[in-house]
Amino acid sequence: MALISLENTITLAISVRDRHLSAEWYSSKLGFELIHHIDEVGWSEMQTKTPGVTLGLGEQSVPSPGNSVPVFGVADIATARRALESEGVRFDGATETIEGMVSTATFYDPDENALMLAQDLSQG
């Protein structure tokens, strides 16, 4: 039995130099649809052709190609984090919250691959 319960969503987060140009590229080349640009935090999301899978574009002045971070949706990030930490899973800093949007927490697998939990706060 799994330690935590994941939702049927995953966001593949990648770093890019210009989110707006990248969004246009993913739209025209792969047919992804823009969900939103959140300019104040340097983030854009696109709906892929796979239900429940989105592509997150994180803007960085020097992107890190090949550094994709899977972001797993959870209903209650605090509960999920406590459960993983109780089993010795290492997290990177505090849970970060953008009010009315999302709470996220980065953690690592045994090989130091970064993974993230995200709780959607946009639904109330």
Coordinates of N, CA, C and O in Angstrom, one line a residue:
M1 N 0.8 -1.2 0.0 CA 0.0 0.0 0.0 C 0.9 1.2 0.0 O 1.9 1.3 0.7
A2 N 0.5 2.2 -0.8 CA 1.3 3.5 -0.9 C 1.2 4.3 0.4 O 0.2 4.2 1.1
L3 N 2.3 5.0 0.7 CA 2.4 5.8 1.9 C 1.5 7.0 1.8 O 0.9 7.4 2.8
I4 N 1.4 7.6 0.6 CA 0.5 8.8 0.4 C -0.4 8.5 -0.8 O -0.1 7.6 -1.6
S5 N -1.4 9.3 -0.9 CA -2.4 9.1 -2.0 C -2.2 10.3 -3.0 O -2.4 11.4 -2.7
L6 N -1.8 9.9 -4.2 CA -1.6 10.9 -5.3 C -2.9 11.0 -6.1 O -3.7 10.1 -6.2
E7 N -3.1 12.2 -6.6 CA -4.2 12.5 -7.5 C -3.9 12.0 -8.9 O -2.7 11.7 -9.2
N8 N -4.8 12.0 -9.8 CA -4.6 11.6 -11.2 C -4.0 12.7 -12.1 O -4.5 12.9 -13.2
T9 N -3.1 13.5 -11.5 CA -2.5 14.5 -12.3 C -1.0 14.5 -12.1 O -0.5 14.0 -11.1
I10 N -0.2 15.0 -13.1 CA 1.2 15.2 -13.0 C 1.6 16.4 -13.9 O 1.0 16.5 -15.0
T11 N 2.5 17.2 -13.4 CA 3.0 18.3 -14.2 C 4.5 18.0 -14.4 O 5.2 17.8 -13.4
L12 N 4.9 18.1 -15.6 CA 6.4 18.0 -15.9 C 6.9 19.4 -16.0 O 6.6 20.1 -16.9
A13 N 7.7 19.8 -15.0 CA 8.2 21.1 -15.0 C 9.6 21.2 -15.6 O 10.5 20.4 -15.3
I14 N 9.8 22.1 -16.6 CA 11.1 22.3 -17.2 C 11.4 23.8 -17.1 O 10.6 24.7 -17.0
S15 N 12.7 24.1 -17.3 CA 13.2 25.5 -17.2 C 13.4 26.0 -18.7 O 13.9 25.2 -19.5
V16 N 13.0 27.2 -18.9 CA 13.1 27.8 -20.2 C 13.5 29.3 -20.0 O 13.4 29.9 -19.0
R17 N 14.1 29.9 -21.1 CA 14.5 31.3 -21.1 C 13.3 32.2 -21.2 O 13.3 33.3 -20.5
D18 N 12.3 31.9 -22.0 CA 11.2 32.8 -22.3 C 9.9 31.9 -22.4 O 9.7 31.2 -23.4
R19 N 9.1 32.0 -21.3 CA 7.9 31.2 -21.2 C 6.9 31.4 -22.4 O 6.3 30.5 -22.9
H20 N 6.8 32.7 -22.7 CA 5.8 33.0 -23.8 C 6.3 32.4 -25.1 O 5.4 31.9 -25.8
L21 N 7.5 32.6 -25.5 CA 8.0 32.0 -26.7 C 7.9 30.4 -26.7 O 7.6 29.8 -27.6
S22 N 8.3 29.9 -25.5 CA 8.2 28.4 -25.4 C 6.8 27.9 -25.5 O 6.5 26.9 -26.1
A23 N 5.9 28.7 -24.9 CA 4.4 28.3 -25.0 C 4.0 28.3 -26.4 O 3.2 27.4 -26.9
E24 N 4.4 29.3 -27.2 CA 4.0 29.3 -28.6 C 4.6 28.1 -29.3 O 4.0 27.5 -30.2
W25 N 5.9 27.8 -29.0 CA 6.5 26.6 -29.7 C 5.8 25.3 -29.4 O 5.5 24.6 -30.3
Y26 N 5.5 25.1 -28.1 CA 4.8 23.9 -27.7 C 3.4 23.8 -28.3 O 2.8 22.8 -28.6
S27 N 2.7 25.0 -28.4 CA 1.4 25.0 -29.1 C 1.5 24.7 -30.5 O 0.7 23.9 -31.1
S28 N 2.4 25.4 -31.3 CA 2.4 25.2 -32.7 C 3.1 23.9 -33.1 O 2.7 23.3 -34.1
K29 N 4.0 23.4 -32.4 CA 4.7 22.2 -32.8 C 4.0 20.9 -32.3 O 4.0 19.9 -32.9
L30 N 3.5 20.9 -31.0 CA 2.9 19.7 -30.4 C 1.4 19.8 -30.1 O 0.8 18.8 -29.7
G31 N 0.8 21.0 -30.4 CA -0.6 21.1 -30.2 C -1.0 21.3 -28.7 O -2.2 21.1 -28.4
F32 N -0.1 21.6 -27.8 CA -0.5 21.8 -26.4 C -1.2 23.1 -26.3 O -1.0 24.1 -27.1
E33 N -2.2 23.2 -25.3 CA -3.0 24.4 -25.2 C -2.5 25.1 -23.9 O -2.3 24.5 -22.8
L34 N -2.4 26.4 -24.0 CA -2.0 27.3 -22.9 C -3.1 27.2 -21.8 O -4.3 27.5 -22.1
I35 N -2.8 26.9 -20.6 CA -3.7 27.0 -19.5 C -3.6 28.4 -18.9 O -4.6 29.1 -18.7
H36 N -2.4 28.9 -18.6 CA -2.2 30.2 -18.0 C -0.7 30.6 -18.0 O 0.2 29.7 -18.0
H37 N -0.5 31.9 -18.1 CA 0.8 32.5 -17.8 C 0.7 33.2 -16.4 O -0.3 34.0 -16.3
I38 N 1.6 33.0 -15.5 CA 1.6 33.7 -14.2 C 2.9 34.5 -14.2 O 3.9 34.0 -13.7
D39 N 2.8 35.7 -14.8 CA 4.0 36.5 -15.0 C 4.7 36.8 -13.7 O 6.0 36.9 -13.6
E40 N 4.0 37.1 -12.6 CA 4.6 37.6 -11.4 C 5.5 36.5 -10.7 O 6.3 36.8 -9.9
V41 N 5.3 35.2 -11.1 CA 6.1 34.2 -10.5 C 6.9 33.4 -11.6 O 7.6 32.4 -11.3
G42 N 6.9 33.9 -12.8 CA 7.7 33.3 -13.9 C 7.3 31.9 -14.2 O 8.1 31.0 -14.5
W43 N 6.0 31.7 -14.3 CA 5.5 30.3 -14.5 C 4.4 30.3 -15.6 O 3.5 31.2 -15.6
S44 N 4.4 29.3 -16.4 CA 3.3 29.1 -17.4 C 3.0 27.6 -17.4 O 3.8 26.8 -17.1
E45 N 1.7 27.3 -17.7 CA 1.3 25.9 -17.8 C 0.6 25.6 -19.1 O -0.2 26.4 -19.5
M46 N 0.8 24.4 -19.6 CA 0.2 24.0 -20.9 C -0.4 22.6 -20.7 O 0.2 21.8 -20.0
Q47 N -1.6 22.5 -21.3 CA -2.2 21.1 -21.2 C -1.6 20.3 -22.4 O -1.7 20.7 -23.5
T48 N -1.1 19.2 -22.0 CA -0.6 18.2 -23.1 C -1.8 17.5 -23.7 O -2.9 17.7 -23.3
K49 N -1.5 16.6 -24.6 CA -2.5 15.8 -25.2 C -2.9 14.6 -24.3 O -3.9 13.9 -24.7
T50 N -2.3 14.5 -23.2 CA -2.6 13.4 -22.3 C -3.4 13.9 -21.1 O -2.9 14.8 -20.4
P51 N -4.6 13.3 -20.9 CA -5.4 13.8 -19.8 C -4.6 13.7 -18.4 O -4.0 12.7 -18.2
G52 N -4.7 14.8 -17.6 CA -4.1 14.8 -16.3 C -2.6 15.1 -16.3 O -2.0 15.2 -15.3
V53 N -2.0 15.3 -17.5 CA -0.6 15.7 -17.6 C -0.4 17.1 -18.2 O -0.9 17.3 -19.3
T54 N 0.2 17.9 -17.4 CA 0.5 19.3 -17.9 C 2.0 19.5 -18.0 O 2.8 18.8 -17.4
L55 N 2.4 20.5 -18.8 CA 3.8 20.9 -18.9 C 3.9 22.3 -18.2 O 3.2 23.2 -18.6
G56 N 4.8 22.3 -17.2 CA 5.1 23.6 -16.6 C 6.3 24.2 -17.1 O 7.4 23.5 -17.2
L57 N 6.3 25.5 -17.4 CA 7.4 26.2 -18.0 C 7.9 27.2 -16.9 O 7.2 28.2 -16.7
G58 N 9.0 27.0 -16.3 CA 9.6 27.8 -15.3 C 10.7 28.7 -15.9 O 11.7 28.2 -16.5
E59 N 10.5 30.0 -15.9 CA 11.4 30.9 -16.6 C 12.7 31.1 -15.7 O 12.6 31.5 -14.6
Q60 N 13.8 30.9 -16.4 CA 15.1 31.1 -15.7 C 16.0 31.8 -16.7 O 16.0 31.5 -17.9
S61 N 16.9 32.7 -16.3 CA 17.8 33.4 -17.2 C 18.8 32.4 -17.8 O 19.2 32.6 -18.9
V62 N 19.2 31.4 -17.0 CA 20.0 30.3 -17.6 C 19.3 29.0 -17.3 O 19.5 28.4 -16.2
P63 N 18.5 28.5 -18.2 CA 17.8 27.3 -18.0 C 18.7 26.1 -17.9 O 19.9 26.1 -18.3
S64 N 18.2 25.0 -17.2 CA 18.9 23.8 -17.1 C 18.3 22.7 -17.9 O 17.5 21.9 -17.4
P65 N 18.7 22.6 -19.2 CA 18.0 21.6 -20.1 C 18.2 20.2 -19.5 O 19.3 19.9 -18.9
G66 N 17.2 19.4 -19.7 CA 17.3 18.0 -19.2 C 17.0 17.8 -17.7 O 17.0 16.8 -17.2
N67 N 16.7 18.9 -17.1 CA 16.4 18.9 -15.6 C 14.8 19.0 -15.4 O 14.3 20.0 -15.0
S68 N 14.1 18.0 -15.8 CA 12.7 17.9 -15.6 C 12.3 17.5 -14.2 O 13.0 16.6 -13.7
V69 N 11.4 18.1 -13.6 CA 10.9 17.8 -12.3 C 9.5 17.4 -12.3 O 8.6 18.2 -12.5
P70 N 9.2 16.1 -12.1 CA 7.8 15.7 -12.1 C 7.1 16.2 -10.8 O 7.6 16.2 -9.7
V71 N 5.9 16.8 -11.1 CA 5.1 17.4 -10.0 C 3.8 16.6 -9.8 O 3.0 16.6 -10.7
F72 N 3.7 16.0 -8.6 CA 2.6 15.1 -8.4 C 1.5 15.8 -7.6 O 1.8 16.4 -6.5
G73 N 0.3 15.8 -8.1 CA -0.8 16.4 -7.4 C -1.3 15.6 -6.1 O -1.4 14.4 -6.2
V74 N -1.5 16.4 -5.0 CA -2.0 15.8 -3.8 C -3.2 16.6 -3.3 O -3.2 17.8 -3.5
A75 N -4.1 16.0 -2.5 CA -5.2 16.8 -2.0 C -4.8 17.6 -0.8 O -5.4 18.6 -0.5
D76 N -3.9 17.1 0.0 CA -3.4 17.7 1.3 C -1.9 17.6 1.4 O -1.4 16.6 1.8
I77 N -1.2 18.7 1.0 CA 0.2 18.7 1.0 C 0.8 18.5 2.3 O 1.9 17.8 2.5
A78 N 0.3 19.1 3.4 CA 0.8 19.0 4.7 C 0.8 17.5 5.2 O 1.8 17.0 5.7
T79 N -0.3 16.8 5.0 CA -0.4 15.4 5.4 C 0.5 14.6 4.6 O 1.2 13.7 5.1
A80 N 0.6 14.8 3.3 CA 1.5 14.0 2.4 C 3.0 14.2 2.8 O 3.7 13.3 2.9
R81 N 3.3 15.4 3.1 CA 4.7 15.7 3.4 C 5.1 15.1 4.8 O 6.1 14.5 4.9
R82 N 4.2 15.2 5.7 CA 4.4 14.5 7.1 C 4.6 13.0 6.9 O 5.5 12.4 7.5
A83 N 3.8 12.4 6.1 CA 3.9 11.0 5.9 C 5.3 10.6 5.2 O 5.9 9.6 5.7
L84 N 5.7 11.3 4.2 CA 7.0 11.0 3.6 C 8.1 11.4 4.5 O 9.1 10.6 4.6
E85 N 8.1 12.5 5.2 CA 9.2 12.8 6.2 C 9.3 11.8 7.3 O 10.4 11.5 7.7
S86 N 8.2 11.2 7.7 CA 8.2 10.2 8.8 C 8.9 9.0 8.3 O 9.4 8.2 9.2
E87 N 9.0 8.8 7.0 CA 9.8 7.6 6.5 C 11.2 8.0 6.0 O 11.8 7.2 5.3
G88 N 11.6 9.2 6.4 CA 13.0 9.6 6.1 C 13.2 10.2 4.7 O 14.3 10.5 4.3
V89 N 12.1 10.6 4.0 CA 12.3 11.2 2.7 C 12.7 12.7 3.0 O 12.2 13.4 3.8
R90 N 13.8 13.1 2.3 CA 14.4 14.4 2.4 C 13.7 15.5 1.5 O 13.5 15.2 0.4
F91 N 13.3 16.6 2.2 CA 12.7 17.7 1.5 C 13.7 18.8 1.4 O 14.6 19.0 2.2
D92 N 13.5 19.7 0.4 CA 14.3 20.9 0.1 C 13.6 22.1 0.6 O 12.8 22.7 -0.1
G93 N 13.8 22.5 1.9 CA 13.2 23.7 2.4 C 11.8 23.5 2.8 O 11.2 22.4 2.8
A94 N 11.2 24.6 3.1 CA 9.8 24.7 3.5 C 8.8 24.5 2.3 O 9.2 24.7 1.1
T95 N 7.6 24.1 2.6 CA 6.5 24.1 1.6 C 6.3 25.6 1.2 O 6.2 26.5 2.1
E96 N 6.2 25.8 -0.1 CA 6.0 27.2 -0.6 C 4.5 27.3 -1.1 O 4.0 26.4 -1.7
T97 N 3.9 28.5 -0.8 CA 2.5 28.7 -1.1 C 2.4 30.0 -1.9 O 2.9 31.0 -1.5
I98 N 1.7 29.9 -3.0 CA 1.2 31.1 -3.7 C -0.3 31.1 -3.5 O -1.1 30.3 -4.0
E99 N -0.7 32.0 -2.6 CA -2.1 32.1 -2.2 C -3.1 32.1 -3.4 O -2.9 32.7 -4.4
G100 N -4.1 31.2 -3.2 CA -5.2 31.1 -4.2 C -4.7 30.4 -5.5 O -5.5 30.3 -6.4
M101 N -3.5 29.8 -5.5 CA -3.0 29.1 -6.6 C -2.5 27.7 -6.3 O -3.1 26.7 -6.6
V102 N -1.4 27.6 -5.5 CA -0.8 26.3 -5.3 C 0.2 26.3 -4.1 O 0.7 27.4 -3.8
S103 N 0.3 25.2 -3.5 CA 1.4 24.9 -2.5 C 2.2 23.8 -3.0 O 1.7 22.8 -3.6
T104 N 3.6 24.0 -3.0 CA 4.5 23.0 -3.5 C 5.6 22.7 -2.5 O 5.9 23.5 -1.6
A105 N 6.1 21.5 -2.6 CA 7.2 21.0 -1.8 C 8.1 20.1 -2.6 O 7.6 19.1 -3.1
T106 N 9.4 20.4 -2.6 CA 10.3 19.6 -3.4 C 11.0 18.6 -2.5 O 11.3 18.9 -1.3
F107 N 11.1 17.3 -3.0 CA 11.7 16.3 -2.2 C 12.6 15.5 -3.2 O 12.6 15.7 -4.4
Y108 N 13.3 14.5 -2.6 CA 14.3 13.8 -3.4 C 14.1 12.3 -3.2 O 13.8 11.8 -2.1
D109 N 14.4 11.5 -4.3 CA 14.4 10.1 -4.2 C 15.8 9.6 -3.8 O 16.7 10.5 -3.5
P110 N 16.0 8.4 -3.6 CA 17.3 7.9 -3.1 C 18.5 8.3 -3.9 O 19.7 8.3 -3.4
D111 N 18.3 8.6 -5.2 CA 19.4 8.9 -6.1 C 19.5 10.4 -6.3 O 20.2 10.9 -7.2
E112 N 18.8 11.2 -5.5 CA 18.8 12.7 -5.5 C 18.1 13.3 -6.7 O 18.4 14.4 -7.0
N113 N 17.2 12.5 -7.3 CA 16.3 13.1 -8.3 C 15.3 14.0 -7.6 O 14.6 13.5 -6.7
A114 N 15.1 15.2 -8.1 CA 14.1 16.1 -7.5 C 12.7 15.7 -8.0 O 12.5 15.4 -9.2
L115 N 11.8 15.7 -7.1 CA 10.4 15.5 -7.3 C 9.6 16.5 -6.5 O 10.2 17.2 -5.6
M116 N 8.4 16.8 -6.9 CA 7.6 17.8 -6.2 C 6.2 17.3 -5.9 O 5.6 16.6 -6.8
L117 N 5.7 17.7 -4.8 CA 4.2 17.6 -4.5 C 3.6 19.0 -4.7 O 4.2 20.0 -4.4
A118 N 2.3 19.0 -5.2 CA 1.6 20.2 -5.4 C 0.2 20.0 -5.0 O -0.5 19.1 -5.3
Q119 N -0.3 21.0 -4.2 CA -1.8 21.0 -3.8 C -2.4 22.2 -4.5 O -2.0 23.4 -4.3
D120 N -3.4 22.0 -5.4 CA -4.1 23.0 -6.1 C -5.0 23.8 -5.1 O -5.8 23.2 -4.4
L121 N -4.7 25.1 -5.0 CA -5.5 26.0 -4.1 C -6.5 26.9 -4.9 O -7.2 27.7 -4.3
S122 N -6.6 26.7 -6.2 CA -7.4 27.6 -7.0 C -8.9 27.3 -7.0 O -9.7 28.1 -7.4
Q123 N -9.3 26.1 -6.4 CA -10.7 25.7 -6.4 C -11.4 26.1 -5.1 O -12.5 25.7 -4.8
G124 N -10.8 27.0 -4.3 CA -11.5 27.5 -3.1 C -10.9 27.1 -1.9 O -10.9 27.0 -0.9

